[in-house]
XYZ file of C-alpha atoms in Angstrom:
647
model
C -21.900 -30.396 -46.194
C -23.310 -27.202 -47.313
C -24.790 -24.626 -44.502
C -27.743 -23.874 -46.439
C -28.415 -25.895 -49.210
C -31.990 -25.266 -51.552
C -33.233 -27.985 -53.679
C -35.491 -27.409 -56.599
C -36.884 -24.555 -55.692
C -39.980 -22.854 -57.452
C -41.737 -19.021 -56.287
C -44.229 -16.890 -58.379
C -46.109 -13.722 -57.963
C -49.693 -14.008 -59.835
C -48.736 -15.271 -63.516
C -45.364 -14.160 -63.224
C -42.523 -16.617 -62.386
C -39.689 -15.678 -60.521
C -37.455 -18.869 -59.821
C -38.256 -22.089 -61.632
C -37.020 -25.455 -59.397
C -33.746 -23.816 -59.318
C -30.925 -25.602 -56.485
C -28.601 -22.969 -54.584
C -26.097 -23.946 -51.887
C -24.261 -21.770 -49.155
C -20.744 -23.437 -47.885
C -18.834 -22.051 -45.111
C -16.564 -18.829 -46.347
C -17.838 -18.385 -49.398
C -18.926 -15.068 -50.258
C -21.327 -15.531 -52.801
C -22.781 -12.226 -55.166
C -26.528 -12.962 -56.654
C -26.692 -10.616 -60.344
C -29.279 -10.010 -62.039
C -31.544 -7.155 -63.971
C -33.449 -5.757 -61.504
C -37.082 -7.603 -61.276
C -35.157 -10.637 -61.970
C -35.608 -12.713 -58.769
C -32.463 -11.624 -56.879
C -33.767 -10.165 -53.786
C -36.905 -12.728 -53.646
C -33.671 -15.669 -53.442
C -32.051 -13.528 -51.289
C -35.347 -13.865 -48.914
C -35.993 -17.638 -49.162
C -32.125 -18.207 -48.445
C -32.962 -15.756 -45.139
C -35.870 -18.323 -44.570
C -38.633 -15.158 -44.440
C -40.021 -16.392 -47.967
C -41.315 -19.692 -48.666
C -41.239 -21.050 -51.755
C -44.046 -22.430 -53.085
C -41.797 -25.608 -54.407
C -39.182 -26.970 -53.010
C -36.307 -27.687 -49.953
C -34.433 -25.722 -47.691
C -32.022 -27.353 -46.178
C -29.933 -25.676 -43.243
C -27.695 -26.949 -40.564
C -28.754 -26.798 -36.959
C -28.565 -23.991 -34.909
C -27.213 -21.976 -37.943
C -27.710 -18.022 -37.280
C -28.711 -16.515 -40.302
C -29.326 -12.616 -40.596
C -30.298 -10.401 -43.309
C -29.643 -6.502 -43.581
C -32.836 -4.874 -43.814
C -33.745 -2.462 -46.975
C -35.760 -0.711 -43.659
C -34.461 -2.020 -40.673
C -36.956 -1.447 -37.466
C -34.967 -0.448 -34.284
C -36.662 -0.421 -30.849
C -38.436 2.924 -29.455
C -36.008 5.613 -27.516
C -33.131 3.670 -28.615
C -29.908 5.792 -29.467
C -27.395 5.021 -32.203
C -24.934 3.634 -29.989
C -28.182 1.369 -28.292
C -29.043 0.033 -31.413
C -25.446 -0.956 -32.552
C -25.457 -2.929 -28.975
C -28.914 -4.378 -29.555
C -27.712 -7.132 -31.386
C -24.710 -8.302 -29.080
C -26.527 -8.895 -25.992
C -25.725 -12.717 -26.666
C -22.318 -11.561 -27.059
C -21.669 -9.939 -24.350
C -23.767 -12.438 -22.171
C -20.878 -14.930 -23.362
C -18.060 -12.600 -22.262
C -19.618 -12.159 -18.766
C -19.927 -15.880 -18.215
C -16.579 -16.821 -19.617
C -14.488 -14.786 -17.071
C -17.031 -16.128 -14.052
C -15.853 -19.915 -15.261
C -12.074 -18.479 -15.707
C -12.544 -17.618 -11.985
C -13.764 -20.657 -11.073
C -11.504 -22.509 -12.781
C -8.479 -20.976 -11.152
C -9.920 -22.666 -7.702
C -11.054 -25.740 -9.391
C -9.279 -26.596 -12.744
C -10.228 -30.172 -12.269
C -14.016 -29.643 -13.193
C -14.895 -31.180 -16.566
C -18.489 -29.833 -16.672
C -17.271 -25.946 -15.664
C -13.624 -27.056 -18.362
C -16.678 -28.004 -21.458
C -18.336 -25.027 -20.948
C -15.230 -22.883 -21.038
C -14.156 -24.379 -24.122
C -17.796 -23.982 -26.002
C -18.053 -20.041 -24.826
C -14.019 -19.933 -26.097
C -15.364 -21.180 -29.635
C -18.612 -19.022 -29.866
C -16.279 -15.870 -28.871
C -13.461 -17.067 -31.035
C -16.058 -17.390 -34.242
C -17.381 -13.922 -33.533
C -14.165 -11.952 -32.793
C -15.476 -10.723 -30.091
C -12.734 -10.851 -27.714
C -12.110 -6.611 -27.895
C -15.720 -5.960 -28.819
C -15.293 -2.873 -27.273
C -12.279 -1.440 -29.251
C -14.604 -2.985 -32.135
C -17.972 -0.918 -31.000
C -15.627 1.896 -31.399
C -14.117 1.094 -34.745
C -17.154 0.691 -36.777
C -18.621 3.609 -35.299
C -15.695 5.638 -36.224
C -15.635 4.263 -39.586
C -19.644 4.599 -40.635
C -19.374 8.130 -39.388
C -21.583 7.519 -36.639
C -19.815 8.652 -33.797
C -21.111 12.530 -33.820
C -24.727 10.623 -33.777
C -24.278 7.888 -30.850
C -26.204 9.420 -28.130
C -28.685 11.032 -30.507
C -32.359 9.144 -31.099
C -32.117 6.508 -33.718
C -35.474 7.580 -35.144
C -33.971 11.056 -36.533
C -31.314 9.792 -38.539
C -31.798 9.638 -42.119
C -32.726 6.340 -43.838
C -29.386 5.908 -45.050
C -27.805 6.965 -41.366
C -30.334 4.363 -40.088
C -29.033 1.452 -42.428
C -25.251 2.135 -42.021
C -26.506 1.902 -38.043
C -27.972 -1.517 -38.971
C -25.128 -2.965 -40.719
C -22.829 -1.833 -37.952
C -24.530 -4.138 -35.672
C -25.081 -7.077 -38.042
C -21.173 -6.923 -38.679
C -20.227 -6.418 -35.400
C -22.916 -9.854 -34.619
C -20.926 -11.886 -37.192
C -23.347 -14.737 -38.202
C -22.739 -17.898 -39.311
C -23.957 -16.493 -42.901
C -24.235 -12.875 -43.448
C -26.970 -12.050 -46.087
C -26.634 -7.952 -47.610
C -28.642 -6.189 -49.871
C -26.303 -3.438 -51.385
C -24.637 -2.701 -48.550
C -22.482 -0.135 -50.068
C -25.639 2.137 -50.524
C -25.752 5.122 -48.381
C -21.886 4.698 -47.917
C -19.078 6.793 -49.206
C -15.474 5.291 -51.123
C -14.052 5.321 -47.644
C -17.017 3.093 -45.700
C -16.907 0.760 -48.389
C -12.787 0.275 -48.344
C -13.289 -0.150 -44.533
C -16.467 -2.694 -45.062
C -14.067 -4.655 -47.986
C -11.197 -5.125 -45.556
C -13.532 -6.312 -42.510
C -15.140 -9.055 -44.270
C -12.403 -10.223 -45.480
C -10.229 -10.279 -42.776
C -12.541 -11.589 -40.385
C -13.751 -14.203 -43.132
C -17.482 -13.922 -43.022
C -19.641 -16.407 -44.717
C -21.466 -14.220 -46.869
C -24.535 -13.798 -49.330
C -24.971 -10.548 -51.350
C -26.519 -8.070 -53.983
C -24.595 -5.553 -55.225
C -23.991 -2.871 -58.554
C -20.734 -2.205 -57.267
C -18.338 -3.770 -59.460
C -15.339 -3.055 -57.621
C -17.093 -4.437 -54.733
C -17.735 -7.732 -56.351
C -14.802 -8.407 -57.429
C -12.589 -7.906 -54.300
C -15.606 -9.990 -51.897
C -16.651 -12.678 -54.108
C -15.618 -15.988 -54.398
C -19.018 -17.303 -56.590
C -21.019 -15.348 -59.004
C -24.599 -17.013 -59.059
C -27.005 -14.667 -62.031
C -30.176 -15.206 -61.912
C -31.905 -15.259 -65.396
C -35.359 -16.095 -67.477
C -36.142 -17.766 -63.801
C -32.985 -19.753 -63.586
C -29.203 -20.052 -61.782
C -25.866 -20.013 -63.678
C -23.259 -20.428 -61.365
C -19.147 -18.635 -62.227
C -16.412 -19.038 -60.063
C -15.071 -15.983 -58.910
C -15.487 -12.236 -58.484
C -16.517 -9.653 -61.610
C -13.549 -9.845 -63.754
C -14.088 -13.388 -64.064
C -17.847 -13.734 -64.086
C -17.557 -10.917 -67.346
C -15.179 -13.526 -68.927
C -17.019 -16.310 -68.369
C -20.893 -14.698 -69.311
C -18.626 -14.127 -72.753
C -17.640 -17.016 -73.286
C -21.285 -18.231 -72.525
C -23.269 -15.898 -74.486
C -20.885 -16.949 -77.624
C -22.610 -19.894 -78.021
C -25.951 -18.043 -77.718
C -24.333 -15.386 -80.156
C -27.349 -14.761 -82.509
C -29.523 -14.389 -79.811
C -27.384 -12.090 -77.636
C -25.644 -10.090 -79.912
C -26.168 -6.703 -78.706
C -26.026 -7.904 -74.781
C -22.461 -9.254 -76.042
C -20.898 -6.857 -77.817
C -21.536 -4.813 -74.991
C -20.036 -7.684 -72.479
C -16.918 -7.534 -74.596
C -16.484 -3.872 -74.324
C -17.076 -3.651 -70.884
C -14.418 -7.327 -70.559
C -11.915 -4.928 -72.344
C -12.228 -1.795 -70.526
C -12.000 -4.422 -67.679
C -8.745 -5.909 -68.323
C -6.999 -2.899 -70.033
C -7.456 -0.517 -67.128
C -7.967 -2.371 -63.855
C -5.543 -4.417 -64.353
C -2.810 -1.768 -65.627
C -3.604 -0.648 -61.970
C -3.667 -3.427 -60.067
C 0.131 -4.097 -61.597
C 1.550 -0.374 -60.391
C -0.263 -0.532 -57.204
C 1.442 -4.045 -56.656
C 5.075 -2.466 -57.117
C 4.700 0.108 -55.385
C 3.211 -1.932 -52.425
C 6.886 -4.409 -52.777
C 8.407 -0.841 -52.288
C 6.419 -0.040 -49.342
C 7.354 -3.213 -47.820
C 11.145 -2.610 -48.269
C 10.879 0.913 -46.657
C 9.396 -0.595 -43.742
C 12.810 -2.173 -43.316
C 14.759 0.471 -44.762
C 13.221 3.128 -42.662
C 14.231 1.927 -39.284
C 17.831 3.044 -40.409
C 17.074 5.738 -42.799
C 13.581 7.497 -41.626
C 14.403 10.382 -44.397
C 13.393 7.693 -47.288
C 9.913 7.828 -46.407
C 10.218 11.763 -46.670
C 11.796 10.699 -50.809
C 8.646 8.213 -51.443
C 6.305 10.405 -50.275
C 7.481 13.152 -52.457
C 8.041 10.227 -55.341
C 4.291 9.338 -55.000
C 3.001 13.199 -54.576
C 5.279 13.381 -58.009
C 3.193 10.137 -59.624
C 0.256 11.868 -59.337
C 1.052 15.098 -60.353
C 2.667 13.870 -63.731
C -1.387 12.796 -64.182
C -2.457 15.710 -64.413
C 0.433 17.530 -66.212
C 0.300 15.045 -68.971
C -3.449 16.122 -70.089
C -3.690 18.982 -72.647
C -6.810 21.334 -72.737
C -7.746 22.233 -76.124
C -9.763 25.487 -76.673
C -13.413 25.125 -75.646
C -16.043 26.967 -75.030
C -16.626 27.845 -71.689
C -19.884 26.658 -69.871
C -18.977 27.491 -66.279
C -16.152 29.997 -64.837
C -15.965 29.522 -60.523
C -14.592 32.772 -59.055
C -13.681 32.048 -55.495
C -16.650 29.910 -54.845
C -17.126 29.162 -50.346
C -20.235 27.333 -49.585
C -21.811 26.614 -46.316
C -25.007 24.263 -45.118
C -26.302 26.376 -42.294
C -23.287 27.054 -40.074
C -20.930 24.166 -41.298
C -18.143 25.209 -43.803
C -18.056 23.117 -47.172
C -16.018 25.122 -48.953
C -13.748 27.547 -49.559
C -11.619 29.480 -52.176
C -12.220 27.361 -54.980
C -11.827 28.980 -58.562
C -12.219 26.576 -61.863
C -13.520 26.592 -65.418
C -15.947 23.999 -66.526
C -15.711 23.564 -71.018
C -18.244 22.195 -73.010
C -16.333 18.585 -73.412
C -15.943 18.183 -69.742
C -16.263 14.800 -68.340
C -16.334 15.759 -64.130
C -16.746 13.459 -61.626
C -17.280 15.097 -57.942
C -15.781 13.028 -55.275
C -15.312 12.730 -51.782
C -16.627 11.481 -48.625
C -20.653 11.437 -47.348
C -21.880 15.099 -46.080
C -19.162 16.897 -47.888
C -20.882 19.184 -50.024
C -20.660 17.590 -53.616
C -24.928 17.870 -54.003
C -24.738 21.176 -52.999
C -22.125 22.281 -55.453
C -24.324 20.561 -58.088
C -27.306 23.031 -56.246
C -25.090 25.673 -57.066
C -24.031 25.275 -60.525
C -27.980 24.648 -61.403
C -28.682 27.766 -59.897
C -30.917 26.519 -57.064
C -29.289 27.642 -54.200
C -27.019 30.571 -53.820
C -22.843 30.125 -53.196
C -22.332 31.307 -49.412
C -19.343 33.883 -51.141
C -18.096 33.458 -54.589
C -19.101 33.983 -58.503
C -19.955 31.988 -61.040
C -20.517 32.768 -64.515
C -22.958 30.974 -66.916
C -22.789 30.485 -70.579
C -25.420 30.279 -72.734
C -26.094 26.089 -72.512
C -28.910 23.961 -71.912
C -28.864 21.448 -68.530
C -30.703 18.086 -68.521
C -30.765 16.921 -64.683
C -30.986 13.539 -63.143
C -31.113 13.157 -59.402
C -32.382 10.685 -56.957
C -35.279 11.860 -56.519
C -37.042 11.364 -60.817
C -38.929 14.776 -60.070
C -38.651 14.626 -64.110
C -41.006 11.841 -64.281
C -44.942 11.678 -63.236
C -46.469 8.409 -61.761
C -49.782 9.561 -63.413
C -48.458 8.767 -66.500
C -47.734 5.500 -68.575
C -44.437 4.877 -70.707
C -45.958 6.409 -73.879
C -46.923 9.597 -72.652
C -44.023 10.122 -70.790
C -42.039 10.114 -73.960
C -44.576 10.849 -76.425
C -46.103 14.186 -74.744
C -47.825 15.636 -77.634
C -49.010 12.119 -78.968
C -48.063 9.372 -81.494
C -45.263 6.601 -80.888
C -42.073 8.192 -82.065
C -39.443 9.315 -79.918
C -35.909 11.887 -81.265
C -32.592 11.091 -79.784
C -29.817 13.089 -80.581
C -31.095 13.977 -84.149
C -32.236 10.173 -84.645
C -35.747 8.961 -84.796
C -37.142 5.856 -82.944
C -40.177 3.871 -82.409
C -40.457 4.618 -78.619
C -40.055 1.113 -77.975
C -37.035 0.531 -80.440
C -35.422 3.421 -78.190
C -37.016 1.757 -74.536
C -35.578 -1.656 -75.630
C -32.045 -0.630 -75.325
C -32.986 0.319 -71.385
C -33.923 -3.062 -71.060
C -37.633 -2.375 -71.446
C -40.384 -5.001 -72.466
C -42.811 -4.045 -74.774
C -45.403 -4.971 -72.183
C -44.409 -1.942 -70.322
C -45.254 0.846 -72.396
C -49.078 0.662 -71.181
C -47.895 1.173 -67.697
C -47.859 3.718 -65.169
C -44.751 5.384 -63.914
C -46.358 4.850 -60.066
C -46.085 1.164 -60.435
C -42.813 0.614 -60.933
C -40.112 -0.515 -59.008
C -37.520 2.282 -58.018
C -34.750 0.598 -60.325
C -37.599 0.979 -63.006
C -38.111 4.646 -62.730
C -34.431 4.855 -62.463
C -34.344 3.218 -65.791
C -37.051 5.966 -67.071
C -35.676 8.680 -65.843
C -32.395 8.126 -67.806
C -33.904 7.202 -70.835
C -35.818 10.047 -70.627
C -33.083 12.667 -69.880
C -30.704 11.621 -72.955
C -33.569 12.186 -75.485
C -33.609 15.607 -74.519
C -31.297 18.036 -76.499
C -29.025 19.533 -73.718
C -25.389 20.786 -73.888
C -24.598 19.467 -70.677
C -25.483 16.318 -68.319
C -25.574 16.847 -64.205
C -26.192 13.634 -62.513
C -26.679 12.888 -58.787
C -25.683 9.829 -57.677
C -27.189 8.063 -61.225
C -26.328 4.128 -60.657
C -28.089 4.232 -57.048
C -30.826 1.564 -57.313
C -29.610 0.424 -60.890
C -28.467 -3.406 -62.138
C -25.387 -3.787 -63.678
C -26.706 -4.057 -67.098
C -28.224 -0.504 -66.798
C -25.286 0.748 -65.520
C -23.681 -0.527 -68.757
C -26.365 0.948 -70.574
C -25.979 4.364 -68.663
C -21.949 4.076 -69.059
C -22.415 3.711 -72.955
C -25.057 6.796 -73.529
C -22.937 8.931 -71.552
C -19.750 7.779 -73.939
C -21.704 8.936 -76.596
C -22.564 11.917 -75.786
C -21.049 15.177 -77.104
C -21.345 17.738 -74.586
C -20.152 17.956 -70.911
C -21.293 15.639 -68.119
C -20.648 16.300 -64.134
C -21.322 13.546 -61.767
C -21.447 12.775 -58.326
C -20.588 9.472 -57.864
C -19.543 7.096 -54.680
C -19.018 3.938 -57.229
C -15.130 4.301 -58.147
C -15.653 1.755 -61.102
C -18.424 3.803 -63.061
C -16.304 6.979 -62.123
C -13.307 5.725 -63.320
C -14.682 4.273 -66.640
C -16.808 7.438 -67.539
C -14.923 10.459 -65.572
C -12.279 12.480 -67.332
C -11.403 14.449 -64.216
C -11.871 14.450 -60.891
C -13.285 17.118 -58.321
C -12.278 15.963 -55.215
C -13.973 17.338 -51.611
C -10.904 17.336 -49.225
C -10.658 17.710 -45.354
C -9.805 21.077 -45.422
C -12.838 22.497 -46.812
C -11.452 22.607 -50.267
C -11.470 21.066 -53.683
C -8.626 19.256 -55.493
C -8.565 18.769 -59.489
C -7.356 15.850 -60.987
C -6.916 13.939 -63.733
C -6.230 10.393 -62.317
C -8.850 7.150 -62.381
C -10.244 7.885 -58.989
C -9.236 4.747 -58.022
C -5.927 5.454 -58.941
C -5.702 8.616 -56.547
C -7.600 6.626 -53.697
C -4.646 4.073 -53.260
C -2.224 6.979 -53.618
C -3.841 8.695 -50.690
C -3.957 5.086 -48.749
C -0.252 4.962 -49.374
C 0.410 8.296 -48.593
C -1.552 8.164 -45.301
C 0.491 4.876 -44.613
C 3.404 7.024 -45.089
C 2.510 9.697 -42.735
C 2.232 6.762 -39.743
C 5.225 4.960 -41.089
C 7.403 8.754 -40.508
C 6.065 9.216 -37.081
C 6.996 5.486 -36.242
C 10.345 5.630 -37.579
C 11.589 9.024 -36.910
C 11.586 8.350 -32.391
C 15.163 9.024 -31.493
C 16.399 9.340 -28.230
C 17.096 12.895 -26.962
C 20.836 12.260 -26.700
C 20.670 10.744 -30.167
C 18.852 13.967 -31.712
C 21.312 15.945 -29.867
C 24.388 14.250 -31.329
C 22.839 14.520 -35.290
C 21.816 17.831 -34.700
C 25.773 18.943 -34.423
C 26.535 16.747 -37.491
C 23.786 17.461 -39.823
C 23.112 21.277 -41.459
C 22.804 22.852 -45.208
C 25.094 24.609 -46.587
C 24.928 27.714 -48.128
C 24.915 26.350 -51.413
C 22.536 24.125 -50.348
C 19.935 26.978 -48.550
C 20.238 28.762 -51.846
C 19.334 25.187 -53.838
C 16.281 25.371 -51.174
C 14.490 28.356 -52.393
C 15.221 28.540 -56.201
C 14.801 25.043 -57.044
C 10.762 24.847 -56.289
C 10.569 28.266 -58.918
C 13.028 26.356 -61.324
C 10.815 22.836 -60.958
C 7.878 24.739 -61.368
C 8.946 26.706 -64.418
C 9.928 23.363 -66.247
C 6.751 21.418 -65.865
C 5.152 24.558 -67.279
C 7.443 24.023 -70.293
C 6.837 20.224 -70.159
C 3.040 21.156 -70.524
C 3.882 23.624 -73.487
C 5.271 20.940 -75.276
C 3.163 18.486 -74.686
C 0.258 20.932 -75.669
C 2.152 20.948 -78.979
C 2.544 17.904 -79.458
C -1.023 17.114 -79.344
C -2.164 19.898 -82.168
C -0.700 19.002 -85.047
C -0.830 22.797 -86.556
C 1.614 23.276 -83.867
C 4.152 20.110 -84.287
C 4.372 20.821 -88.192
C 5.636 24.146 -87.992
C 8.165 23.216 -85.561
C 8.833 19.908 -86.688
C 7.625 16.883 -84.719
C 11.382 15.057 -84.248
C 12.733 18.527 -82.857
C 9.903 19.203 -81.009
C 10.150 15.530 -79.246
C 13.909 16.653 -78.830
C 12.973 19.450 -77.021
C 10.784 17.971 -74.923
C 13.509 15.005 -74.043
C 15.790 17.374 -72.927
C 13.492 19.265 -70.967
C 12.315 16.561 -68.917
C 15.619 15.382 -68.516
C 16.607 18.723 -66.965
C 13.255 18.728 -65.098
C 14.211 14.890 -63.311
C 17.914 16.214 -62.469
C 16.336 19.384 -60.460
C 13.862 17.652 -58.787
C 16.443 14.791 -57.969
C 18.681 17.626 -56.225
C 15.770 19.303 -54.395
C 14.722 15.397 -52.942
C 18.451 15.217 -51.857
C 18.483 18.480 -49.744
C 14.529 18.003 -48.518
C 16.251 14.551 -47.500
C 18.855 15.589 -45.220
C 16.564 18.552 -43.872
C 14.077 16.138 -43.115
C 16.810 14.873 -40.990
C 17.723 17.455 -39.415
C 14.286 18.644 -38.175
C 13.507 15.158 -36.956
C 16.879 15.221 -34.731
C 15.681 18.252 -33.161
């Protein structure tokens, strides 16, 4: 029997129908995604599954006593509360439970005998059991941690941001653990790291879950059901994103005629899909098996997770020495650059150039400084220390806040300034609604104003708007906040097209690795990284790496008489102290060669002069030169690694 279970159920707003007798059903641990263009009816079934919208046709069904909660786009906190307060709000039930269960374990102890005080025991053990709230505590603690919350908890919940306020709000409603779990793109407001830690808590604690989200990464680790709501009715897929993009194709080829732009860009995206993620997913899955033997292997040998370490810090290195930089011009050169935000440090020491076929994606985790680097290179704000020149270019900006667009104005005069109906994009005339059909635009809404539409609307403006201006280069802030998927496919295939250099800051690893060339990447240590990796890629790295790091401090505990007896066995030799110091110089040298070549290889003025079979010869022996060096210097780091652990 289903949870929640709605039969044949109708809503409208005015004329306009949203959900036409439509049946939906909730089962226990499903995790169910709702997609959809945006105006489409998702979040108005999200609301009538919550039980906060009636239909105006219709049944729902739910079981009794069922707890059903629903993450706020605004959620309302009570006055004076602090952060840590309003986390706790919600578990008062909770913790009610907890008190009362160790009073009847007390009780018990004198009088095991009582059935009455035994029934109770075993209905609070269930309730506690279902929310995992046995260390809520050590949980309180965890989530905080993890949402970045902890430097707020005893500050006033009412001066937090709006997107501090809702990472508050799902903190509590995951730490509650309802029977069903209803969440309105939940990974808004959070960075890369939030969301990986929000992926592996639903899933490990198996919550029975209802959603909306863009994220397509998201989707397709949570769900188990794909339910798109379209022209007012339900199609149901099994599975997460991978398989609802198979499926929709194999749908929408029966409908081909009808559909044949919406599936030719299905089948792209299906490709891109299944050619890169799951290239991915197969090296991350061997080098997880090798993980899983060191585990084993380590408890003899700590100094192999010293070699895989240095083995995965080589993986993603070769990344970025495989890519060849052809001669551009130069839009940006970064002397240098620090930045601060009052008296907190962003940055430091970071010198680049930026060329006019740059595809950038700026990374890294919430408060970090990527939107002020993007300040910086617009020339809004001024570095902290630093230069940076500017060539002669023009910007086009998008950022979340549309201060491009004017809600005074309708569709037409937004895009038509100077009058008439036509619209240029990139050299290219268009009826403006030829050109506003492609962002999913009805013709109806060319009469409107840009102050009644929804915020995925102006969105949807904004970008239109921005790529039929005639820029060298695109800076975008955060673009896919507040869009549908279908927009973002939209967005993804404009900025494919275009021919000058885009920079992006971007939390949504699947639009960053399908559009970004290279990566900027905020780290801890106030600085910036540059690499050429999907940033997916380079995120599991970094998990694997920081699974490392705890796997050497686990493994490498040795008694003192143990360290003292390896300590008189194990030193370098000479030869092998000389080795130590050259070798890095030597390694270095090579993979400057390996670059050369490479370089060469990829301009074919180059290859023909020197002869593309001796030049691949050359580049053979190289590497294999290059693997034999670093093999030697892993070998001595190796038993060094040994011999500072022993002492």
């Amino acid at each position: 029997m289903a949870l929640i279970d709605l039969q044949k159920i109708s809503k409208h707003y005015s004329a306009q129908k949203i959900l036409t007798e439509v049946d939906f059903h909730v089962d226990e641990g499903e995790r169910i995604v709702i997609i959809g263009k945006n105006g489409s009816g998702k979040s108005t079934l999200m609301k009538i599954i919550h039980g906060s919208l009636e239909p105006d046709d219709g049944k729902r069904i739910i079981q009794n006593d069922l707890e059903v909660k629903m993450l706020a786009q605004r959620p309302v906190f009570e006055d004076g509360h602090t952060v840590k307060e309003a986390v706790e709000a919600g578990l008062v039930e909770l913790t009610k439970a907890k008190e009362r269960y160790q009073e009847l374990s007390l009780l018990l102890s004198e009088d095991f005998d009582n059935k009455t005080l035994l029934e109770e025991h075993e209905k609070l053990s269930r309730y506690i059991e279902h929310h995992n709230a046995w260390n809520l505590d050590d949980k309180i603690e965890r989530i905080i941690q993890h949402f970045q919350l902890k430097q707020y908890e005893n500050k006033p919940i009412t001066l937090l941001s709006g997107g501090e306020q809702r990472r508050v709000a799902l903190a509590s409603l995951l730490l509650q653990k309802p029977d069903v779990l209803l969440l309105d793109e939940p990974t808004n407001h959070l960075d890369v790291y939030m969301v990986e830690f929000l992926e592996e808590l639903l899933l490990k604690e198996k919550f029975t879950l209802v959603f909306i989200s863009h994220d397509r990464y998201f989707i397709d680790r949570i769900a188990t059901k794909s339910v798109e709501v379209e022209d007012c009715k339900l199609r149901e897929y099994k599975g997460g994103y991978n398989d609802y993009l198979r499926q929709k194709e194999e749908y929408l080829r029966t409908l081909q005629k009808q559909h044949e732009n919406l599936l030719g860009l299905l089948k792209r995206e299906n490709e891109w899909f299944a050619r890169g993620v799951r290239a991915r997913l197969k090296r991350n899955e061997g080098r997880k098996e090798r993980l899983m033997e060191l585990r084993e292997a380590a408890k003899t040998n700590p100094a192999k997770i010293r070699k895989m370490s240095v083995e995965l810090q080589r993986e993603a290195k070769h990344f970025n020495r495989t890519k060849s930089v052809n001669k551009q011009k130069m839009l940006f050169e970064i002397e240098d650059l620090a930045l601060k935000l009052g008296d907190k440090e962003l940055l430091h020491d970071f010198s680049t150039r930026i060329l006019q076929k740059d595809v950038i994606a700026i990374v890294g985790p919430n408060g970090s400084g990527k939107s002020t680097l993007l300040k910086v290179l617009l020339g809004r704000i001024e570095p902290y220390k630093g230069k940076i020149k500017r060539g002669e270019f023009k910007v086009g900006y998008f950022d979340q806040h549309r201060e491009m667009l004017d809600d005074d104005k309708n569709l037409i005069e937004t895009f038509c300034p100077h009058g008439g109906d036509r619209v240029s994009v990139r050299g290219k005339d268009y009826h403006v609604y030829g050109y506003l059909k492609n962002f999913l635009f009805p013709r109806e809404f060319l009469d409107k104003k840009i102050g009644v539409l929804s915020g995925g609307e102006k969105n949807r403006v904004a970008l239109a708007l921005l790529f039929t201006k005639n820029v060298d280069v695109l800076i975008l802030d955060e673009p896919t906040n507040d869009l549908d998927i279908p927009t973002i496919n939209i967005l993804e295939e404009q900025l494919t097209n275009f021919s000058g250099a885009v920079i992006i800051v971007s939390h949504d690893r699947y639009f960053v690795d399908k559009i970004a060339k290279k990566l900027f990447i905020f780290k801890q240590n106030k600085t910036i990284e540059e690499s050429y990796q999907q940033y997916s890629e380079y995120l599991e790295l970094e998990r694997e790496l920081n699974e490392l790091n705890k796997m050497e401090k686990e493994y490498t505990e040795e008694k003192p008489k143990e360290k003292r007896e390896k300590q008189k066995v194990l030193k370098l030799t000479y030869k092998e102290k000389i080795a130590l110091e050259k070798l890095p110089l030597e390694i270095e040298e090579l993979e400057l060669l390996i670059e050369e070549k490479n370089n060469c290889l990829a301009d074919p003025a180059c290859y023909e002069e020197i002869g593309i079979s001796k030049l691949a010869d050359e580049l053979k022996k190289i590497e294999e030169e290059y693997e034999e060096k670093v093999e030697e210097l892993l070998t001595i780091e190796e038993k060094q690694e040994e011999i500072l652990a022993s002492s």
